[in-house]
Short mmCIF file of C-alpha atoms in Angstrom, two decimals:
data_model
loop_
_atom_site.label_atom_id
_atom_site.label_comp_id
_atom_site.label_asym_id
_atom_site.label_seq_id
_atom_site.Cartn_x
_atom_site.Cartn_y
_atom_site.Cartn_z
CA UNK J 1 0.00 0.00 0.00
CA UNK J 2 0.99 3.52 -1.19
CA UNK J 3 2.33 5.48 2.34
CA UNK J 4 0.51 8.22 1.97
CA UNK J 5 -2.85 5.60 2.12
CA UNK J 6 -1.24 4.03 4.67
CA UNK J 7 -0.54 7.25 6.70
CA UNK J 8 -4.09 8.46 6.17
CA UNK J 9 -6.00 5.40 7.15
CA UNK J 10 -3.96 3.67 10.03
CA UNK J 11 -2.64 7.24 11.29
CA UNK J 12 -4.80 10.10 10.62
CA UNK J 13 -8.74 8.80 10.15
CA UNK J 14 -8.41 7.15 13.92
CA UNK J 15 -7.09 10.05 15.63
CA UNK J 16 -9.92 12.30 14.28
CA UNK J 17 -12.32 9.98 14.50
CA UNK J 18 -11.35 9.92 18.21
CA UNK J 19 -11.36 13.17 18.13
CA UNK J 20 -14.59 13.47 15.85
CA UNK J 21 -16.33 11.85 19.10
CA UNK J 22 -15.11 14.30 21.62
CA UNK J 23 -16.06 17.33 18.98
CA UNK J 24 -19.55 15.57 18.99
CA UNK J 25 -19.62 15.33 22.75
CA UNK J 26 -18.74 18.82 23.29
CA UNK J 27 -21.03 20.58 20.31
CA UNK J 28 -24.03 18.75 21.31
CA UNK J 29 -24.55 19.15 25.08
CA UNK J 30 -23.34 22.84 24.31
CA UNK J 31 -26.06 23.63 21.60
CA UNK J 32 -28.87 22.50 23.65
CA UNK J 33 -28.07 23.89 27.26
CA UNK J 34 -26.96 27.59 25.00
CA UNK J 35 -30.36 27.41 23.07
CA UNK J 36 -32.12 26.89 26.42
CA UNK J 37 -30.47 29.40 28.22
CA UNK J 38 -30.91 31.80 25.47
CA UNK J 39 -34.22 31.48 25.29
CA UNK J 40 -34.13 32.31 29.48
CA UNK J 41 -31.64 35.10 28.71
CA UNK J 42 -33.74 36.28 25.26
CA UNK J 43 -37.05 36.50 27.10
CA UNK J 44 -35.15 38.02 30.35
CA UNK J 45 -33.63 40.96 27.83
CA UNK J 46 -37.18 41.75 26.21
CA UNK J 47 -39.82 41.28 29.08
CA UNK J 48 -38.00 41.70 32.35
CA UNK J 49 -38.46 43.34 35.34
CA UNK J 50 -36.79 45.57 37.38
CA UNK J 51 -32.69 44.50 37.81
CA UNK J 52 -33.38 41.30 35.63
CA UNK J 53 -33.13 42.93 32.24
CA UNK J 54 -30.36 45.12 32.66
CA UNK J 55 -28.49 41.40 34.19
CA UNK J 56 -29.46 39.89 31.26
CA UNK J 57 -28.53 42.58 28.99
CA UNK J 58 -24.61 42.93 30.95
CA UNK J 59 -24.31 39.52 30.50
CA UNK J 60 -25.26 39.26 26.75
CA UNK J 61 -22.71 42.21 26.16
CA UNK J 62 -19.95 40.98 28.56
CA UNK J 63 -19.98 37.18 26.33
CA UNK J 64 -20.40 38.61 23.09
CA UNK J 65 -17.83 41.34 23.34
CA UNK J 66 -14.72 39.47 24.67
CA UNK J 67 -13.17 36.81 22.76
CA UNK J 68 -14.61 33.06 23.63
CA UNK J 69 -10.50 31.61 23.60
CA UNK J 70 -10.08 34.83 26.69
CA UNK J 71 -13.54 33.35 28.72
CA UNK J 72 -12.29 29.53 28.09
CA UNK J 73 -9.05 30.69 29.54
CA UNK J 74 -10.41 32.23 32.59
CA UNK J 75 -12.95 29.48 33.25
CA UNK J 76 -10.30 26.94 32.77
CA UNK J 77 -6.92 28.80 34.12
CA UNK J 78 -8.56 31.72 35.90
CA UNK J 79 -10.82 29.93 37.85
CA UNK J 80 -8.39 28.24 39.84
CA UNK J 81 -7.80 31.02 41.59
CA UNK J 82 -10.12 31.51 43.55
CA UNK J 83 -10.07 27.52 44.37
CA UNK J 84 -12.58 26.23 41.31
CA UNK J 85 -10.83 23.63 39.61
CA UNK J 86 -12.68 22.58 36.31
CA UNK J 87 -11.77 19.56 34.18
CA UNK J 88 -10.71 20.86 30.63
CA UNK J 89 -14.26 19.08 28.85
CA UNK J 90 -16.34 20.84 31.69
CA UNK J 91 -14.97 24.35 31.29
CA UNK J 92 -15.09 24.18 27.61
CA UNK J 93 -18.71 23.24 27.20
CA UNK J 94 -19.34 25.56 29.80
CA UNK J 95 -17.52 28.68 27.65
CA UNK J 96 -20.00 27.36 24.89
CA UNK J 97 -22.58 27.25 27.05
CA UNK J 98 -22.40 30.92 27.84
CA UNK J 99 -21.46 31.75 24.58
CA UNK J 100 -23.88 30.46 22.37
CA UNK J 101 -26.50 31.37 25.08
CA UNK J 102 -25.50 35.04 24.65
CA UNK J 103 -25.73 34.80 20.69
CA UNK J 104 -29.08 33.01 21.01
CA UNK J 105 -30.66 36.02 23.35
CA UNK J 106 -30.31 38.60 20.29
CA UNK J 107 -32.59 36.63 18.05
CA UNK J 108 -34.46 35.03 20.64
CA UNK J 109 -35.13 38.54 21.83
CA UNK J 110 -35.81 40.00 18.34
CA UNK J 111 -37.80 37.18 17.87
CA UNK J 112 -40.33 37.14 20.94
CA UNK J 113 -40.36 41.41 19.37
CA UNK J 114 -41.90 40.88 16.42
CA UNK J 115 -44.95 39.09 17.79
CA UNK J 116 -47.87 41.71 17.40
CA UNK J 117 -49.24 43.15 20.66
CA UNK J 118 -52.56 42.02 19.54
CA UNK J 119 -52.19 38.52 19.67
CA UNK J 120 -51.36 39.39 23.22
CA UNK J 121 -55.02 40.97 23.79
CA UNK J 122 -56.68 38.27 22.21
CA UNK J 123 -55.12 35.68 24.19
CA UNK J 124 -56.17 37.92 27.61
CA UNK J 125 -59.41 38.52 26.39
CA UNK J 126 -59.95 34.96 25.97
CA UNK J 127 -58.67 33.97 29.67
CA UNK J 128 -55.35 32.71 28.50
CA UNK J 129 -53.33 33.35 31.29
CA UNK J 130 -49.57 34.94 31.42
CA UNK J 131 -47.81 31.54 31.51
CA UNK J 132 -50.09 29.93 28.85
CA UNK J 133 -50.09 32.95 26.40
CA UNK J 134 -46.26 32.43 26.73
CA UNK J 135 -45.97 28.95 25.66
CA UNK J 136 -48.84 28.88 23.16
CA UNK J 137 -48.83 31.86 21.56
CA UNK J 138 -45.59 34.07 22.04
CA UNK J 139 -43.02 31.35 22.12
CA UNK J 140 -44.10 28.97 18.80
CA UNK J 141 -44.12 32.30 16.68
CA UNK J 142 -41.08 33.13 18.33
CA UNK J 143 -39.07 30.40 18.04
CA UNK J 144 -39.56 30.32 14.29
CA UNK J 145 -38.60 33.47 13.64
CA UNK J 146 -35.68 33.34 15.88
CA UNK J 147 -34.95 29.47 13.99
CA UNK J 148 -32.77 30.82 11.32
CA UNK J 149 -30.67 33.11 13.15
CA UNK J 150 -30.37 30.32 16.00
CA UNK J 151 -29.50 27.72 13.48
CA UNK J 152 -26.57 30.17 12.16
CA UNK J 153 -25.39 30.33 15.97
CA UNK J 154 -25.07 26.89 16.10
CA UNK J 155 -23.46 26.15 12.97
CA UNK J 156 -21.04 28.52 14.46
CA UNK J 157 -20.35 26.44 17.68
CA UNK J 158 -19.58 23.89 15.23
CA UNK J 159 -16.53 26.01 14.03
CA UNK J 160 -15.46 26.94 17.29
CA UNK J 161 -16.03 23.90 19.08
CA UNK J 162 -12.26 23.66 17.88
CA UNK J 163 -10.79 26.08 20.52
CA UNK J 164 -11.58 23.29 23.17
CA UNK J 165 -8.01 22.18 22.33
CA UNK J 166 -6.41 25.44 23.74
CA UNK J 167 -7.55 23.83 27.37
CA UNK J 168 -6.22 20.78 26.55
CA UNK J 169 -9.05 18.69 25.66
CA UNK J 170 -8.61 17.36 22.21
CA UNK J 171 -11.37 17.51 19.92
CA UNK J 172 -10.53 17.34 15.97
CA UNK J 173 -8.45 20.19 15.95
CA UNK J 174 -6.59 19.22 19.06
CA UNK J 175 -6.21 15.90 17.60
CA UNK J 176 -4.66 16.93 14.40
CA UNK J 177 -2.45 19.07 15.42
CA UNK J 178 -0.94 16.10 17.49
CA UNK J 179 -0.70 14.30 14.29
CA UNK J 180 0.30 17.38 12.43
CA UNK J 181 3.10 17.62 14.41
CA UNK J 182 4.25 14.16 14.93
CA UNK J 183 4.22 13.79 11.05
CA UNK J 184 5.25 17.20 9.46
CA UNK J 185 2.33 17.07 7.28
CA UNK J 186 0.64 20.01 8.07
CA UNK J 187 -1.19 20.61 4.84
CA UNK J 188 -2.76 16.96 4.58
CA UNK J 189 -3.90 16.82 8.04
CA UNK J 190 -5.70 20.20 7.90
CA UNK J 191 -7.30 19.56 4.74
CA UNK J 192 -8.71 16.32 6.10
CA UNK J 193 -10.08 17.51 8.87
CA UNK J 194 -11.78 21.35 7.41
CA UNK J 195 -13.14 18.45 5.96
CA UNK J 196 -14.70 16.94 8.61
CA UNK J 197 -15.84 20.63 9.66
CA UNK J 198 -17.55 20.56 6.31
CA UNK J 199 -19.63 17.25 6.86
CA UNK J 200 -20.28 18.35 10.48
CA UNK J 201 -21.74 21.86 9.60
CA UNK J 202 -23.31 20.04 6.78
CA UNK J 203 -25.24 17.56 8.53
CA UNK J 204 -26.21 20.51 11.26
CA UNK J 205 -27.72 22.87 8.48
CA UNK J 206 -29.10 20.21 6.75
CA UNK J 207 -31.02 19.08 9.78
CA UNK J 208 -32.19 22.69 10.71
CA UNK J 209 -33.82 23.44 7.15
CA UNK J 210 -35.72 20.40 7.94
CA UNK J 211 -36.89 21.58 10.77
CA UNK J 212 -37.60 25.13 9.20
CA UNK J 213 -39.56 23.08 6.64
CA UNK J 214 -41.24 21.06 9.00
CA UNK J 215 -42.47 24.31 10.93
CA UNK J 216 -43.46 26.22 7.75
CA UNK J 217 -46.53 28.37 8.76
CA UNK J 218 -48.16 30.32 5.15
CA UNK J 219 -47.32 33.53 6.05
CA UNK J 220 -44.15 33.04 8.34
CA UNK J 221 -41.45 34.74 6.63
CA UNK J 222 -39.81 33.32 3.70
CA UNK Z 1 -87.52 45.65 26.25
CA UNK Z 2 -85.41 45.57 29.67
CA UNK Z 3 -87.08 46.63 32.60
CA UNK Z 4 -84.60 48.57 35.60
CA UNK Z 5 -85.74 46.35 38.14
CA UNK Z 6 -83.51 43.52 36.38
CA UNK Z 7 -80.27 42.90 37.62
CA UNK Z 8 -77.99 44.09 34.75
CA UNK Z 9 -75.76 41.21 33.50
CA UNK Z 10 -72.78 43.55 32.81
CA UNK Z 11 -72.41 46.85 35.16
CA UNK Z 12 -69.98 49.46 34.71
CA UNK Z 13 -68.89 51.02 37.65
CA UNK Z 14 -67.97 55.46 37.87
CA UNK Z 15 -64.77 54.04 35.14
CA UNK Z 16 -62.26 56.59 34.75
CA UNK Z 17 -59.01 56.92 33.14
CA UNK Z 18 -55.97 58.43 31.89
CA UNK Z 19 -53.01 57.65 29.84
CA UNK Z 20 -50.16 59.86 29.31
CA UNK Z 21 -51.43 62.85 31.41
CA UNK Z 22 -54.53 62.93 29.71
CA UNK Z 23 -57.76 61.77 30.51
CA UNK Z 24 -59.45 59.34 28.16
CA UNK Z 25 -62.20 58.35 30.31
CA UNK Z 26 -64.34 60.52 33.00
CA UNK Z 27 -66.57 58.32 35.40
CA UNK Z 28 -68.22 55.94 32.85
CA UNK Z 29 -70.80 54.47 34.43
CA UNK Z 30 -73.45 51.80 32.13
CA UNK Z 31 -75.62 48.92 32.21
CA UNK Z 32 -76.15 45.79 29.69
CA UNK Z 33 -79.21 43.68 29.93
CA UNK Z 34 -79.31 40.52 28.70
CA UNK Z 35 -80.00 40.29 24.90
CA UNK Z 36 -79.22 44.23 25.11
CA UNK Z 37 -77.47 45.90 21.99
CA UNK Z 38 -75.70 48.67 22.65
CA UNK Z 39 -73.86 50.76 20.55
CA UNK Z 40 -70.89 53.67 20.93
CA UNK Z 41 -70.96 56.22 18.72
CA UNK Z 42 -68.56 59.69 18.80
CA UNK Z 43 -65.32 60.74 17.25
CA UNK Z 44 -61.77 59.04 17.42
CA UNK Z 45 -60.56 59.91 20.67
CA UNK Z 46 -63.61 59.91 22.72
CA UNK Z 47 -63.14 57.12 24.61
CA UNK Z 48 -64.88 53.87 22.79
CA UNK Z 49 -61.71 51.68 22.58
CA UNK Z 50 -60.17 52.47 25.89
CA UNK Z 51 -63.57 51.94 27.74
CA UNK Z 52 -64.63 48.52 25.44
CA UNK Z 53 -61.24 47.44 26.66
CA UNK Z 54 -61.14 48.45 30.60
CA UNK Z 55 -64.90 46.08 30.56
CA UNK Z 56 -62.49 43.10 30.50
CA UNK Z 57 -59.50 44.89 32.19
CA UNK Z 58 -57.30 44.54 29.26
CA UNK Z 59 -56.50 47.86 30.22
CA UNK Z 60 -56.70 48.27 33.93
CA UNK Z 61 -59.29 51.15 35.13
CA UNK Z 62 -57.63 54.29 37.58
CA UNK Z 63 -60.88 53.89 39.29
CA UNK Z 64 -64.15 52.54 39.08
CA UNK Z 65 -64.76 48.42 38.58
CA UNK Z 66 -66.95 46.26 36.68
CA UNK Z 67 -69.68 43.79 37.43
CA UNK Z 68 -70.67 40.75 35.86
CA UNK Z 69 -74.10 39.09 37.00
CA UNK Z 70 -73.81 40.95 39.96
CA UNK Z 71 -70.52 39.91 41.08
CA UNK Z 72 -67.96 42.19 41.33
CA UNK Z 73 -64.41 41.57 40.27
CA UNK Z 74 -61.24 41.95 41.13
CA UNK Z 75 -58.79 42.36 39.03
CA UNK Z 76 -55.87 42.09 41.17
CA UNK Z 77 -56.43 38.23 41.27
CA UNK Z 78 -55.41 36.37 38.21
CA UNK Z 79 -57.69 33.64 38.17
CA UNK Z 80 -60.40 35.20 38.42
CA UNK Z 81 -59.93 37.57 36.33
CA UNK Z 82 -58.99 35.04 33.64
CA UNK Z 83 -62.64 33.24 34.63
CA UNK Z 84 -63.97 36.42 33.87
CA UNK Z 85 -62.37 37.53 30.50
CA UNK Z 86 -63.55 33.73 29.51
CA UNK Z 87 -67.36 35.18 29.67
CA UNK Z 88 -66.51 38.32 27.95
CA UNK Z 89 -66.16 37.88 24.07
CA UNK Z 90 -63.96 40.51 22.69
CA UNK Z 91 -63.35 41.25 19.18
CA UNK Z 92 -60.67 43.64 17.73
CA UNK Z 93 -60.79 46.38 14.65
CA UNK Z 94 -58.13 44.50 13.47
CA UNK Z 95 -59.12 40.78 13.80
CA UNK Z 96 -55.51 39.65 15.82
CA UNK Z 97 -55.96 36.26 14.81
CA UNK Z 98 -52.71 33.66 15.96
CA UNK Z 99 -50.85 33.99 13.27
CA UNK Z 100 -49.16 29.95 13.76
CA UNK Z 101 -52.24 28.54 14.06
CA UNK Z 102 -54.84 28.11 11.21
CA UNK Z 103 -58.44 29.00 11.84
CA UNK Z 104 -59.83 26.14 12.73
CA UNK Z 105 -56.98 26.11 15.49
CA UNK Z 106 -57.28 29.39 16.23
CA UNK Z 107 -60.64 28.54 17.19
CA UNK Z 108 -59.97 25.65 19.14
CA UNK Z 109 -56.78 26.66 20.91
CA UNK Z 110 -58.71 28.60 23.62
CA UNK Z 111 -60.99 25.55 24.27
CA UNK Z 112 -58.10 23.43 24.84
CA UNK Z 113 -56.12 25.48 26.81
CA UNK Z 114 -57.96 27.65 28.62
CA UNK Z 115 -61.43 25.43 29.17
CA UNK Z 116 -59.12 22.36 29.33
CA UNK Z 117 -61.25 20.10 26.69
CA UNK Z 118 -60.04 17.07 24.90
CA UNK Z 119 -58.39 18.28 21.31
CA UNK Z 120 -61.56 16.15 20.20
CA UNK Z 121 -64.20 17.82 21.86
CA UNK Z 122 -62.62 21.16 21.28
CA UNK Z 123 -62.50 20.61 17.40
CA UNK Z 124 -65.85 19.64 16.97
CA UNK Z 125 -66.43 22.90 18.31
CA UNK Z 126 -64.31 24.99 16.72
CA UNK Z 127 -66.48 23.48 13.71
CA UNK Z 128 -69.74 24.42 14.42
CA UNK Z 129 -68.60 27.85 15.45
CA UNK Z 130 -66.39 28.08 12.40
CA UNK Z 131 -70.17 26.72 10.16
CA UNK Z 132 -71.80 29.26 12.35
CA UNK Z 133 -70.23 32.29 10.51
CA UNK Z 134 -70.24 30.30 7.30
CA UNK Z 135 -66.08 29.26 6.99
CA UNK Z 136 -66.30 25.36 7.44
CA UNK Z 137 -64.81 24.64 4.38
CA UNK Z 138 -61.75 27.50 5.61
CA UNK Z 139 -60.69 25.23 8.73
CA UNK Z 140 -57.41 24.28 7.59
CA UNK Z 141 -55.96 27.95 6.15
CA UNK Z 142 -54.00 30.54 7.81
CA UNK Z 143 -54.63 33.81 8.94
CA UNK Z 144 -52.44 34.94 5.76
CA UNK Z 145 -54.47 33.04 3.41
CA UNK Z 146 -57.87 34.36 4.49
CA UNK Z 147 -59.76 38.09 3.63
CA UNK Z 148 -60.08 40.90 5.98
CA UNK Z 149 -63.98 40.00 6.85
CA UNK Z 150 -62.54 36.16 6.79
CA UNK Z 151 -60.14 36.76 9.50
CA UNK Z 152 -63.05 38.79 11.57
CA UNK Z 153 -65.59 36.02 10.92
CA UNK Z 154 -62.93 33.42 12.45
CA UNK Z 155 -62.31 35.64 15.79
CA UNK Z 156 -65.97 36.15 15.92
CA UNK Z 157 -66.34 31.91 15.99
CA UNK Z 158 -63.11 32.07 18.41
CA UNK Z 159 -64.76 33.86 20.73
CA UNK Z 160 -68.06 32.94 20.59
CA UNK Z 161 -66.49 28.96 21.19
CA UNK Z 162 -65.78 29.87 24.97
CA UNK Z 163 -69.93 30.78 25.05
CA UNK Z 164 -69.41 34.37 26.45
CA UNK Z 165 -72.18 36.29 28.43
CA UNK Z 166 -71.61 39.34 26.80
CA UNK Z 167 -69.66 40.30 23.45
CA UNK Z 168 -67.52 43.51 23.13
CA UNK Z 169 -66.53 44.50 19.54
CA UNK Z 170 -64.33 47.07 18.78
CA UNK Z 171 -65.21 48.87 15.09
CA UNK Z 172 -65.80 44.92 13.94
CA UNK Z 173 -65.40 46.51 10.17
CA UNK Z 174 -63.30 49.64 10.54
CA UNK Z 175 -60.02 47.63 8.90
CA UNK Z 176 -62.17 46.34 6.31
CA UNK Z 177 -62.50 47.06 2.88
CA UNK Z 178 -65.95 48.11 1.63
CA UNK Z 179 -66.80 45.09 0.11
CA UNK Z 180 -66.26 43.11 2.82
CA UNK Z 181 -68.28 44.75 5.51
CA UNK Z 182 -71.88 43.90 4.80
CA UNK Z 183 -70.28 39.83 5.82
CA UNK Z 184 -69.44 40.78 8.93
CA UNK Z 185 -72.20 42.52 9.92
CA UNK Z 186 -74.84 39.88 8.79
CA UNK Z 187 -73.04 37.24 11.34
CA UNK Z 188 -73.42 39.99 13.77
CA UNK Z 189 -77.19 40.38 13.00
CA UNK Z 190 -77.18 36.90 13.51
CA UNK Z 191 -76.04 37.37 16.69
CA UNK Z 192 -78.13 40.24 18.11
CA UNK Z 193 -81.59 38.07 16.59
CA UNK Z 194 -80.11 35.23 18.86
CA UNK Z 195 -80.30 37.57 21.81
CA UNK Z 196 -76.35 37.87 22.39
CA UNK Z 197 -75.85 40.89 24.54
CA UNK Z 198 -73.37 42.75 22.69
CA UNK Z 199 -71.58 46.72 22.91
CA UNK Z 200 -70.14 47.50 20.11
CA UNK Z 201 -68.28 50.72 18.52
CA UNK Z 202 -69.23 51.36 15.30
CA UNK Z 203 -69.82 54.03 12.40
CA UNK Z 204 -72.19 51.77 10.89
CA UNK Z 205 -75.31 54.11 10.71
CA UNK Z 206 -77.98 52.08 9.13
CA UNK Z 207 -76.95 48.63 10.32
CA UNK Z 208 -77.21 50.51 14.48
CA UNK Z 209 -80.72 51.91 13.33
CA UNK Z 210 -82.01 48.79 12.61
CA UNK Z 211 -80.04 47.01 15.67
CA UNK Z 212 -79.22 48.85 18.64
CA UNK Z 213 -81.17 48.90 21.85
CA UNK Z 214 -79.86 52.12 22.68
CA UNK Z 215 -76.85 54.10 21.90
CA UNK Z 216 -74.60 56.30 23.56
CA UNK Z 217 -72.71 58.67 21.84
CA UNK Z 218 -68.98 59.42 23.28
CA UNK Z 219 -67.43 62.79 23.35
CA UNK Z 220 -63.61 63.24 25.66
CA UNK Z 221 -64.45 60.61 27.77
CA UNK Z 222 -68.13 60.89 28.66
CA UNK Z 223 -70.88 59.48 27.20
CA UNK Z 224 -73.40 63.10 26.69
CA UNK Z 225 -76.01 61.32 25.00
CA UNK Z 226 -77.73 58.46 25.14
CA UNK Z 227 -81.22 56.86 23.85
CA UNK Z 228 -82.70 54.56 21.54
CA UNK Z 229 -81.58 55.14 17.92
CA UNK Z 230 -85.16 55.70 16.87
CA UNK Z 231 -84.82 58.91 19.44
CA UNK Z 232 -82.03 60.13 19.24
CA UNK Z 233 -81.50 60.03 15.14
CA UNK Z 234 -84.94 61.06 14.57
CA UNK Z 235 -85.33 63.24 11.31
CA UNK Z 236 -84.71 66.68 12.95
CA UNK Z 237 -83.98 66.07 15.97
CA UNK Z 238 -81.50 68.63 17.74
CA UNK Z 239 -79.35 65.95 19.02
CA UNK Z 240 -74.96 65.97 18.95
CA UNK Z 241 -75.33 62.10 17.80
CA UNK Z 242 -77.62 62.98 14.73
CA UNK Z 243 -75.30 65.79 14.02
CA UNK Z 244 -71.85 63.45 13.83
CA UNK Z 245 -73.58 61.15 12.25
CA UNK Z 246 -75.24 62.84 9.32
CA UNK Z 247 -70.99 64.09 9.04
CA UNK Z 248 -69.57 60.83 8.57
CA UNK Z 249 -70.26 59.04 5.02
CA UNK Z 250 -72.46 56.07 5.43
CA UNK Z 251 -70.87 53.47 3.24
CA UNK Z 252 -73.13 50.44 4.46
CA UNK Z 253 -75.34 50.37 1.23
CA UNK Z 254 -77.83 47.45 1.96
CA UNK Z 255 -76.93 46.11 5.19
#
């Protein structure tokens, strides 16, 4: 067998494969527990009261204005400090976490916006009350509105999911820049796994226009 | 015709209120009998929307309070105010249908989650109502695929479904176009002959001459004139409410 063959499929498809898993383990726990707690942080930033808007707002600008490799660091370095020690897969989904949480709020929040305040006096005037005229009638408009913007913020984890290696726990990236390394062959390795990047984000977007698909409404944006 | 000795099944209480420093509503005080028609007449800015809309509290009253059947209620508590809104239909100048759900759901929705019955139940429902003001066959669209006097025909059905007491309607046709009016009104007529006690804003000239019990015309916040339309928009009569109205167009042709 040619070396290069041999290279790529005894060498370099197990280690990111490996590290394929650990990408996988980090994105998807991330994406779910950021969408939730933008959705918290999104409907804290449009309908709070009192000191829990302005919170939510400081903490929306605070994540999305300082770089996420400068938060993992803290979390994971910083933290230590003041006597919190975090393993390396903990603080990094918990950087995404905060993250993607903070992304989500903005559409979240210009999503739960654009309902019309009429919808809101129908659903009073019919007895709804303020939980149920939340969750029947604010959130399901809101949540598709806010879908494509959401979906963009998570194809985006996707990509950065790779700066889990700067804390030592080896994802993809992490993993091929071990092999990278090891073998001098920079260019191969990289290629190989944008690659893998590609399929990921691929598979993510492709899922999430099903979804948009599946939630078509006639009249719901287009 | 309603005699005073009846109880009144909706009372309005000495209502008054104001909203950005000014004062939209004076001490509005009124009574609905059952199978009553009432209907608010007066320029933009006298006070119809704000007071249609403090009878179910959707906008809270600076002082004064409503009674329904003789009980009075409280705002301040959420449940019962929600048990209350549930009796009181309410429809809107501009129809604010849910704009995820399609009619028949937007029917139905309130039945399900509000009078908590079966998704069975409540659709069989939502059809009859939805047969009622003659869109059966429009179940399945969208608010974005139905006409202006569709969409108001499918929140009159929505809120008739929860079996209200009393109906409130807000200018029912003011967002429509001309054409579309004379639909809306007939399920309204419907209504009325069916003895629904109803107050309703309205231009509508010739459909309130032929329907109201009595009407009250609105001026900054009070109501200075009331009577039966027969009265009070006699031929030559001296009255503010035949004067307004013989200023606005009457665009109702045959209704």
């Amino acid at each position: 067998m040619n070396e290069e063959l041999v290279f790529l499929l005894h060498r370099l498809i197990p280690a990111l494969n490996e590290g394929l898993i650990m990408s996988v383990k980090l994105i998807v726990p991330s994406a779910v527990l950021g969408l939730f707690f933008g959705v918290v942080v999104g409907t804290c930033r449009a309908f709070g009261r009192g000191i829990i808007k302005p919170l939510a707002n400081g903490y929306a600008a605070l994540f999305r204005g300082t770089p996420l490799v400068i938060q993992l660091f803290i979390l994971y370095f910083g933290l230590p400090g003041i006597g919190i020690y975090l393993e390396p897969y903990t603080a990094a989904v918990l950087g995404f976490t905060f993250c993607s949480a903070a992304y989500h709020s903005e559409y979240i929040r210009g999503g739960l916006l654009s309902i019309k305040q009429g919808q809101l006096l129908a659903a009073q005037a019919l007895g709804f009350s303020t939980l149920k005229t939340l969750t029947t009638i604010i959130i399901p408009q809101a949540f598709r509105r806010a879908l494509p913007g959401c979906g963009n913020e998570i194809v985006y984890l996707i990509k950065y999911s790779s700066l889990a290696y700067v804390i030592t726990c080896f994802e993809l990236t992490g993993k091929a820049k071990v092999v990278a390394s090891e073998s001098f062959r920079f260019s191969e390795v990289f290629l190989v796994v944008g690659l893998y990047y590609l399929v990921l984000v691929s598979v993510a977007s492709w899922g999430l226009s099903r979804l948009e698909n599946k939630l078509k409404i006639p009249g719901f944006g287009h | 015709m309603q005699t005073n000795a009846k109880t009144p099944l909706m009372r309005v209480h000495g209502i008054s209120k104001s909203l950005g420093g000014r004062e939209i509503l004076k001490s509005i005080s009124l009574n609905l009998y059952e199978g009553e028609m009432k209907v608010l007449i007066g320029p933009s800015g006298g006070g119809k929307s704000t007071l249609l809309q403090c009878m179910n509290y959707l906008i809270a009253p600076d002082r004064g309070h409503i009674e329904l059947l003789g009980q009075h209620i409280d705002p301040g508590n959420h449940r019962e105010l929600c048990l209350f809104r549930q009796q009181v239909g309410m429809i809107f100048q501009d129809f604010n249908l849910f704009d995820h759900l399609c009619a028949l759901d937007n029917v139905s929705i309130a039945l399900r989650k509000v009078r908590g019955m079966s998704k069975k139940q409540a659709r069989e429902r939502a059809l009859s109502e939805l047969d009622r003001v003659g869109l059966a066959d429009k179940g399945h669209l969208y608010p974005a695929e139905l006409s202006g006097g569709q969409k108001q025909r499918v929140s009159i059905a929505r809120a008739l479904a929860m079996d209200p007491k009393v109906m409130l309607l807000d200018e029912p046709t003011s967002a429509l176009d001309p054409e579309l009016v004379s639909e809306v009104l007939a399920v309204i007529r419907g209504l009325a002959q069916n003895g629904m006690t109803m107050i309703m804003a309205t231009h509508q000239m010739g459909f309130t001459r032929s329907l109201a019990d009595e009407v009250l015309f609105m001026q900054e916040g009070r109501i200075i004139e009331q009577g039966s339309p027969r009265v009070l928009l006699a031929e030559g009569s001296k009255t503010r409410t035949l004067d307004f109205c013989s200023q606005i167009l009457d665009v109702e042709g045959g209704v």
